[in-house]
Amino acid sequence: MLPQYEFQMTVIAPYKGLDARVFRQVAKDLRCRIKFIDLAFDDAIEAAERLSPDTCDVVLSRGVTVDVAKQHSSIPVVPIDFSAWDLLQALQPYAGHVRNVAFFRYSTPLPGLSSVEKALGMRITEHLYGSKNEMHLRLIQLNPADVELFVARGTLVCQWATAAGFPTLEIIDGEISARRTLLEAVNVARARRAERKRTARFGAILDAIDEGIVVYDAQGEVNLITPSAESLLNCAKKEALGKHIRTVMPGVFSPDTLAGDKAEHGRVHDIRGNTLVINRVPILFQGQNVGTVCSISDARRIYKAEAKLRNKLKSKGFTTRYSFGDIRTRSPHVRHLKELGVLYASTDANLLICGESGTGKELFAQSIHAASLRKDKPFVAVNCAAIPEGLLESELFGYEEGAFTGARRQGKAGMFELAHTGTLFLDEIGDLPLTLQGRLLRVLQERELVRVGGTQVIPLDVRVLCATHQDLRQLVAQERFRADLFYRLNVLSLRLPPLRERLEDIVDLAVSHLRGLLDEPPAESLLVSQLERPLLRHPWPGNIRELLSLMERMAIVANHMAEVTDWEQLLLSLWEDPPLEDRPMTPSPAEEPDSPPPTLRSHMAREEARFIRQAVARCGGDMGKAAHILGISRMTLWRKLQGIAEANTEERTE
């Protein structure tokens, strides 16, 4: 049964000036449900973004709000129709009484305006505007002595004109305008709905395609069958098309599963002598089932494919993503470390990589593996600090069936076994519990292991690379790390310098990463000149990881701004830990020991206020320029500054 309403329309515009009853009546005649959202200009952005294709077919709007809706919604937008005839009807009662009329209109001139002037004997001056601010400016520039009547369609501009003392006429959209607009909207909705239905159907087919494919509609009539499906079902195409699915695939579907809204996978059925695995995926459109895609596979082929896949995955193991070519540097020290890394890659000796967090220890480990004779073998990385102590032993060395409660059947291979013939990278080795250090030492010495709960000795061919940010010699002195294990791991060693000791690389790393993330990257020389000073002043406690994270934060903000003219200022505004020279010498009230901890909301508000004040100051108080830099309208900037001022007043009062 067809729904009462065929289409859903949404009007985003102040509808106090619209004859909403006329629109509703016309919409009802055309089997449309219509919803009014009383918003305009930037205030309509959030409403447009919330609209869903499932609840709205077409958006109707007018004036500046038309462009706002188009920019912030994927749903088609149809402008509410307005013609010279509508203007003629509105002004006709004033013919012979009014001579000079100011007519405000958005964007483009009204065709036929001169004919209206001649017909009514009026002088109609058209004022075009492209934004809310421009509309206000045009109104301010009007000379009251030259205007006997102010005419417009928008509620807001008419309110402003009335407040300015102008006799005002707000044009009401009548039945003719409503019908023209809604007829166009219905045509757009029909075309869009048909396209969405086709896209949904074929998308589901592509998602489900595996072996044979059968597609039937909501009534169960088959309308597509592939040649492979014909073979698997022993049913010719001519015998299947147009027939009910229960005839084509007997015994598979009950009445309640024929057109259900949930997918079914892995159902096994015997059909005409073949054992088949059947997946059923419904084609849903606006919550209603409009058809179903069935994928059909030969069970025997699935079993064979799974066996091959398991063997392939077991032999393939893990791979690396980086090589020495990915380590960009101008530092002589780092270049020397790269040369040592290439040399160490030619051996199978254990290697210990030391350095602060974020210095690129895993990058070096992957690069050494990629340059070694084991490059085509597995590279398995384990973070010893990220795995709970109770699980670490079984993860490293594997376990047999029944070794502990919850153990898998057939047991599980550990990381050492997975890395066989390749490289095992033990990150944060300094966090390895003492209870496991002895067992690791034995595995390294004997090159064999026994799984947890097992008795069989498993030989190993694994090269071990380790990394740590801790001082292992100090841990040995504190008896928190075994001395014999340390000397076993420290056959070869690399100590990676912190970023503050690689001044040559800081700017290059930052700029190259930032430009790669920007939608419209500026010239490299511009970024270098504006970012070099603050970047080189910072101590970089988080090293390269901190640097790249900061650049990513800058890129996210910059990509949402209209234009960035001062990259240094943007960097400083986003820096959670700015260079020492830029830090305040005394703590803020929120930082006092006795003060309650700030909430996330208050912290974000303070950061936003600081960013806005800095932008306004940099622009010398020019609100238009500051708004442009911030990527917001002048009105929004004014509101935010008012809010900041009120908040400061409240704090002083308290």
Tab-separated table of C-alpha atoms in Angstrom, residues 304-619:
chain	number	residue	atom	x	y	z
A	304	LYS	CA	39.325	-25.807	-0.652
A	305	ALA	CA	39.772	-22.025	-0.736
A	306	GLU	CA	39.846	-21.801	3.062
A	307	ALA	CA	42.567	-24.452	3.251
A	308	LYS	CA	44.681	-22.577	0.701
A	309	LEU	CA	44.123	-19.288	2.492
A	310	ARG	CA	45.234	-20.695	5.847
A	311	ASN	CA	48.421	-22.081	4.308
A	312	LYS	CA	49.148	-18.812	2.549
A	313	LEU	CA	48.635	-16.672	5.634
A	314	LYS	CA	50.813	-18.988	7.726
A	315	SER	CA	53.690	-18.708	5.269
A	316	LYS	CA	53.304	-15.005	4.528
A	317	GLY	CA	53.433	-13.712	8.090
A	318	PHE	CA	53.945	-9.988	8.729
A	319	THR	CA	55.559	-7.252	6.634
A	320	THR	CA	57.198	-3.858	7.049
A	321	ARG	CA	56.055	-0.476	5.760
A	322	TYR	CA	59.291	1.518	6.000
A	323	SER	CA	62.846	1.380	4.731
A	324	PHE	CA	65.964	3.521	5.096
A	325	GLY	CA	64.713	5.656	2.209
A	326	ASP	CA	61.887	6.869	4.461
A	327	ILE	CA	64.362	8.281	7.015
A	328	ARG	CA	64.863	11.882	5.848
A	329	THR	CA	67.686	13.753	7.557
A	330	ARG	CA	70.344	16.416	7.210
A	331	SER	CA	71.931	15.484	10.522
A	332	PRO	CA	75.432	13.972	10.141
A	333	HIS	CA	74.777	11.905	13.250
A	334	VAL	CA	71.575	10.372	11.892
A	335	ARG	CA	73.254	9.751	8.532
A	336	HIS	CA	75.944	7.833	10.386
A	337	LEU	CA	73.269	5.819	12.198
A	338	LYS	CA	71.669	4.974	8.851
A	339	GLU	CA	75.032	3.720	7.592
A	340	LEU	CA	75.427	1.612	10.722
A	341	GLY	CA	71.896	0.321	10.244
A	342	VAL	CA	72.696	-0.828	6.709
A	343	LEU	CA	75.805	-2.553	8.046
A	344	TYR	CA	73.867	-4.215	10.905
A	345	ALA	CA	71.229	-5.379	8.431
A	346	SER	CA	73.810	-7.704	6.870
A	347	THR	CA	74.134	-9.722	10.109
A	348	ASP	CA	71.830	-11.843	12.274
A	349	ALA	CA	73.218	-10.576	15.572
A	350	ASN	CA	70.839	-9.266	18.228
A	351	LEU	CA	70.423	-5.492	18.140
A	352	LEU	CA	69.343	-3.058	20.869
A	353	ILE	CA	67.922	0.311	19.754
A	354	CYS	CA	67.798	2.964	22.461
A	355	GLY	CA	66.262	6.412	22.429
A	356	GLU	CA	63.556	8.574	23.881
A	357	SER	CA	59.932	7.955	23.046
A	358	GLY	CA	59.100	9.226	19.572
A	359	THR	CA	62.608	9.172	18.115
A	360	GLY	CA	61.794	6.556	15.462
A	361	LYS	CA	63.051	3.297	16.964
A	362	GLU	CA	60.545	1.093	15.143
A	363	LEU	CA	61.251	2.985	11.909
A	364	PHE	CA	64.911	1.955	12.199
A	365	ALA	CA	63.940	-1.609	13.131
A	366	GLN	CA	61.698	-1.959	10.075
A	367	SER	CA	64.351	-0.393	7.856
A	368	ILE	CA	67.007	-2.851	9.092
A	369	HIS	CA	64.697	-5.782	8.375
A	370	ALA	CA	63.820	-4.389	4.931
A	371	ALA	CA	67.547	-4.140	4.073
A	372	SER	CA	68.423	-7.614	5.338
A	373	LEU	CA	68.397	-11.001	3.656
A	374	ARG	CA	65.231	-11.695	5.672
A	375	LYS	CA	63.294	-8.877	3.952
A	376	ASP	CA	60.886	-11.301	2.269
A	377	LYS	CA	60.228	-13.071	5.581
A	378	PRO	CA	57.949	-12.055	8.460
A	379	PHE	CA	58.546	-8.938	10.534
A	380	VAL	CA	56.637	-9.352	13.805
A	381	ALA	CA	56.456	-6.425	16.233
A	382	VAL	CA	55.493	-6.827	19.914
A	383	ASN	CA	55.046	-3.986	22.408
A	384	CYS	CA	56.037	-5.542	25.724
A	385	ALA	CA	54.421	-2.672	27.651
A	386	ALA	CA	51.041	-2.957	25.920
A	387	ILE	CA	50.273	-6.616	26.726
A	388	PRO	CA	49.158	-7.559	30.275
A	389	GLU	CA	51.767	-9.551	32.167
A	390	GLY	CA	49.430	-12.509	32.514
A	391	LEU	CA	49.072	-12.785	28.726
A	392	LEU	CA	52.571	-11.815	27.628
A	393	GLU	CA	54.109	-15.279	28.094
A	394	SER	CA	51.473	-17.013	25.970
A	395	GLU	CA	51.629	-14.245	23.334
A	396	LEU	CA	55.402	-14.525	22.999
A	397	PHE	CA	55.880	-18.278	23.259
A	398	GLY	CA	52.445	-19.644	22.312
A	399	TYR	CA	50.422	-22.262	24.179
A	400	GLU	CA	48.971	-25.732	23.771
A	401	GLU	CA	45.347	-26.765	24.030
A	402	GLY	CA	44.179	-26.845	27.652
A	403	ALA	CA	47.177	-24.890	28.947
A	404	PHE	CA	44.845	-22.562	30.879
A	405	THR	CA	41.206	-21.626	31.161
A	406	GLY	CA	40.019	-20.011	27.926
A	407	ALA	CA	42.819	-21.444	25.789
A	408	ARG	CA	41.909	-22.070	22.174
A	409	ARG	CA	41.442	-25.533	20.820
A	410	GLN	CA	44.525	-26.721	18.950
A	411	GLY	CA	46.477	-24.095	20.902
A	412	LYS	CA	48.074	-20.976	19.403
A	413	ALA	CA	51.448	-20.101	17.900
A	414	GLY	CA	53.340	-17.338	19.697
A	415	MET	CA	55.137	-14.340	18.230
A	416	PHE	CA	58.446	-16.178	18.081
A	417	GLU	CA	56.901	-18.917	15.928
A	418	LEU	CA	55.161	-16.378	13.696
A	419	ALA	CA	58.511	-14.644	13.166
A	420	HIS	CA	60.293	-17.908	12.206
A	421	THR	CA	62.864	-17.280	9.433
A	422	GLY	CA	62.236	-13.547	9.834
A	423	THR	CA	62.650	-10.793	12.430
A	424	LEU	CA	61.041	-10.331	15.853
A	425	PHE	CA	60.949	-6.742	17.127
A	426	LEU	CA	60.485	-6.465	20.894
A	427	ASP	CA	59.558	-2.854	21.624
A	428	GLU	CA	59.789	-1.446	25.173
A	429	ILE	CA	61.923	-4.389	26.247
A	430	GLY	CA	62.686	-2.572	29.492
A	431	ASP	CA	59.071	-3.220	30.598
A	432	LEU	CA	59.423	-6.986	30.240
A	433	PRO	CA	58.629	-8.600	33.623
A	434	LEU	CA	61.512	-10.246	35.444
A	435	THR	CA	59.589	-13.516	35.468
A	436	LEU	CA	59.802	-13.677	31.678
A	437	GLN	CA	63.314	-12.346	31.225
A	438	GLY	CA	64.881	-15.691	32.128
A	439	ARG	CA	62.744	-17.563	29.638
A	440	LEU	CA	63.496	-15.019	26.905
A	441	LEU	CA	67.216	-15.421	27.607
A	442	ARG	CA	66.970	-19.168	27.180
A	443	VAL	CA	65.111	-18.847	23.881
A	444	LEU	CA	67.753	-16.420	22.592
A	445	GLN	CA	70.583	-18.729	23.641
A	446	GLU	CA	69.135	-22.053	22.529
A	447	ARG	CA	67.177	-20.846	19.520
A	448	GLU	CA	64.269	-23.076	20.493
A	449	LEU	CA	61.188	-22.885	22.692
A	450	VAL	CA	58.452	-24.925	24.322
A	451	ARG	CA	54.913	-23.564	24.267
A	452	VAL	CA	53.077	-22.870	27.505
A	453	GLY	CA	51.590	-26.152	28.625
A	454	GLY	CA	53.534	-28.089	25.983
A	455	THR	CA	56.390	-30.560	25.914
A	456	GLN	CA	57.531	-30.417	22.293
A	457	VAL	CA	60.676	-28.444	21.518
A	458	ILE	CA	60.211	-26.097	18.570
A	459	PRO	CA	63.417	-24.949	16.790
A	460	LEU	CA	63.596	-21.284	15.768
A	461	ASP	CA	65.395	-19.232	13.167
A	462	VAL	CA	64.645	-15.690	14.290
A	463	ARG	CA	66.617	-12.483	14.407
A	464	VAL	CA	65.711	-10.395	17.445
A	465	LEU	CA	65.694	-6.588	17.477
A	466	CYS	CA	64.832	-4.781	20.704
A	467	ALA	CA	64.055	-1.178	21.559
A	468	THR	CA	63.659	0.797	24.754
A	469	HIS	CA	63.398	4.382	25.996
A	470	GLN	CA	64.797	3.365	29.380
A	471	ASP	CA	68.383	3.118	30.598
A	472	LEU	CA	68.854	-0.647	30.786
A	473	ARG	CA	72.198	-0.326	32.586
A	474	GLN	CA	70.460	1.587	35.343
A	475	LEU	CA	67.702	-1.029	35.468
A	476	VAL	CA	70.372	-3.709	35.781
A	477	ALA	CA	71.937	-1.804	38.689
A	478	GLN	CA	68.498	-1.598	40.312
A	479	GLU	CA	68.025	-5.353	39.743
A	480	ARG	CA	64.958	-4.685	37.606
A	481	PHE	CA	66.575	-6.126	34.476
A	482	ARG	CA	68.758	-9.198	34.190
A	483	ALA	CA	72.404	-8.442	33.404
A	484	ASP	CA	72.832	-11.634	31.369
A	485	LEU	CA	69.811	-10.773	29.226
A	486	PHE	CA	71.093	-7.222	28.713
A	487	TYR	CA	74.443	-8.449	27.400
A	488	ARG	CA	72.675	-11.011	25.204
A	489	LEU	CA	70.510	-8.301	23.632
A	490	ASN	CA	73.256	-5.667	23.415
A	491	VAL	CA	75.477	-7.407	20.867
A	492	LEU	CA	74.902	-4.497	18.508
A	493	SER	CA	73.405	-1.179	19.527
A	494	LEU	CA	72.031	2.044	18.083
A	495	ARG	CA	71.290	5.101	20.196
A	496	LEU	CA	68.896	7.440	18.390
A	497	PRO	CA	69.271	11.121	19.247
A	498	PRO	CA	66.294	13.166	20.457
A	499	LEU	CA	64.850	15.727	18.088
A	500	ARG	CA	66.380	18.627	20.022
A	501	GLU	CA	69.787	17.265	19.004
A	502	ARG	CA	68.719	17.146	15.348
A	503	LEU	CA	68.064	20.813	14.747
A	504	GLU	CA	68.866	20.396	11.062
A	505	ASP	CA	65.849	18.103	10.642
A	506	ILE	CA	63.121	19.811	12.662
A	507	VAL	CA	61.921	22.312	10.089
A	508	ASP	CA	62.234	19.927	7.139
A	509	LEU	CA	60.244	17.202	8.910
A	510	ALA	CA	57.563	19.643	10.036
A	511	VAL	CA	57.096	21.443	6.718
A	512	SER	CA	57.123	18.312	4.552
A	513	HIS	CA	54.562	16.592	6.804
A	514	LEU	CA	52.356	19.690	7.043
A	515	ARG	CA	52.325	20.314	3.279
A	516	GLY	CA	51.361	16.708	2.674
A	517	LEU	CA	48.258	17.140	4.879
A	518	LEU	CA	47.039	20.519	3.583
A	519	ASP	CA	44.294	20.708	0.970
A	520	GLU	CA	45.999	23.745	-0.633
A	521	PRO	CA	49.628	23.779	0.553
A	522	PRO	CA	51.446	27.100	0.333
A	523	ALA	CA	55.011	27.478	-0.893
A	524	GLU	CA	57.575	25.581	1.166
A	525	SER	CA	59.667	28.739	1.549
A	526	LEU	CA	56.706	30.566	3.150
A	527	LEU	CA	56.174	27.853	5.745
A	528	VAL	CA	59.893	27.672	6.511
A	529	SER	CA	60.187	31.432	7.036
A	530	GLN	CA	57.142	31.592	9.370
A	531	LEU	CA	57.608	28.373	11.326
A	532	GLU	CA	61.373	28.095	11.705
A	533	ARG	CA	61.712	30.381	14.745
A	534	PRO	CA	59.098	28.768	17.055
A	535	LEU	CA	59.962	25.229	15.933
A	536	LEU	CA	63.630	25.620	16.797
A	537	ARG	CA	62.893	27.156	20.224
A	538	HIS	CA	60.842	24.196	21.423
A	539	PRO	CA	62.568	21.365	23.391
A	540	TRP	CA	60.374	18.641	21.782
A	541	PRO	CA	59.955	16.281	24.739
A	542	GLY	CA	57.761	14.057	22.541
A	543	ASN	CA	60.328	14.129	19.715
A	544	ILE	CA	59.220	13.277	16.169
A	545	ARG	CA	55.870	11.873	17.319
A	546	GLU	CA	55.074	15.191	19.021
A	547	LEU	CA	56.221	17.171	15.963
A	548	LEU	CA	54.091	15.187	13.504
A	549	SER	CA	51.048	15.311	15.792
A	550	LEU	CA	51.337	19.087	16.049
A	551	MET	CA	51.579	19.399	12.266
A	552	GLU	CA	48.503	17.216	11.863
A	553	ARG	CA	46.602	19.456	14.304
A	554	MET	CA	47.647	22.523	12.300
A	555	ALA	CA	46.528	20.929	9.045
A	556	ILE	CA	43.080	20.064	10.448
A	557	VAL	CA	42.490	23.661	11.556
A	558	ALA	CA	44.011	25.232	8.420
A	559	ASN	CA	41.886	23.075	6.090
A	560	HIS	CA	38.759	24.510	7.742
A	561	MET	CA	39.867	28.145	7.507
A	562	ALA	CA	39.223	30.353	4.526
A	563	GLU	CA	42.871	31.473	4.418
A	564	VAL	CA	45.916	31.344	6.655
A	565	THR	CA	48.132	34.418	6.467
A	566	ASP	CA	50.227	33.882	9.595
A	567	TRP	CA	51.347	30.301	10.072
A	568	GLU	CA	53.451	31.139	13.108
A	569	GLN	CA	50.437	32.576	14.908
A	570	LEU	CA	48.366	29.533	14.029
A	571	LEU	CA	51.095	27.260	15.388
A	572	LEU	CA	51.360	29.154	18.666
A	573	SER	CA	47.585	29.199	19.139
A	574	LEU	CA	47.390	25.415	18.817
A	575	TRP	CA	50.483	24.601	20.866
A	576	GLU	CA	49.541	22.943	24.118
A	577	ASP	CA	53.118	23.370	25.360
A	578	PRO	CA	54.521	26.526	23.673
A	579	PRO	CA	58.184	27.532	23.654
A	580	LEU	CA	59.450	28.798	26.957
A	581	GLU	CA	59.633	32.393	25.737
A	582	ASP	CA	55.909	32.355	25.001
A	583	ARG	CA	54.763	30.778	28.253
A	584	PRO	CA	53.179	33.025	30.946
A	585	MET	CA	55.409	33.674	33.927
A	586	THR	CA	52.553	33.352	36.462
A	587	PRO	CA	49.832	30.766	36.455
A	588	SER	CA	46.285	31.647	35.483
A	589	PRO	CA	43.522	31.390	38.127
A	590	ALA	CA	42.541	28.001	36.743
A	591	GLU	CA	46.075	26.748	37.363
A	592	GLU	CA	46.156	27.684	41.049
A	593	PRO	CA	46.531	24.661	43.329
A	594	ASP	CA	43.297	25.377	45.222
A	595	SER	CA	41.198	25.937	42.133
A	596	PRO	CA	38.971	23.144	40.812
A	597	PRO	CA	40.277	21.414	37.677
A	598	PRO	CA	38.977	22.966	34.468
A	599	THR	CA	36.406	21.059	32.442
A	600	LEU	CA	36.980	20.156	28.795
A	601	ARG	CA	34.312	22.672	27.773
A	602	SER	CA	35.886	25.537	29.744
A	603	HIS	CA	39.361	24.660	28.441
A	604	MET	CA	38.110	24.695	24.833
A	605	ALA	CA	36.296	28.016	25.443
A	606	ARG	CA	39.490	29.602	26.810
A	607	GLU	CA	41.525	28.320	23.861
A	608	GLU	CA	38.955	29.654	21.398
A	609	ALA	CA	38.861	33.049	23.130
A	610	ARG	CA	42.674	33.276	23.108
A	611	PHE	CA	42.799	32.338	19.406
A	612	ILE	CA	40.142	34.951	18.505
A	613	ARG	CA	41.832	37.747	20.497
A	614	GLN	CA	45.176	36.979	18.878
A	615	ALA	CA	43.637	37.075	15.391
A	616	VAL	CA	41.903	40.429	16.048
A	617	ALA	CA	45.129	41.885	17.480
A	618	ARG	CA	47.199	40.675	14.516
A	619	CYS	CA	44.737	42.389	12.176
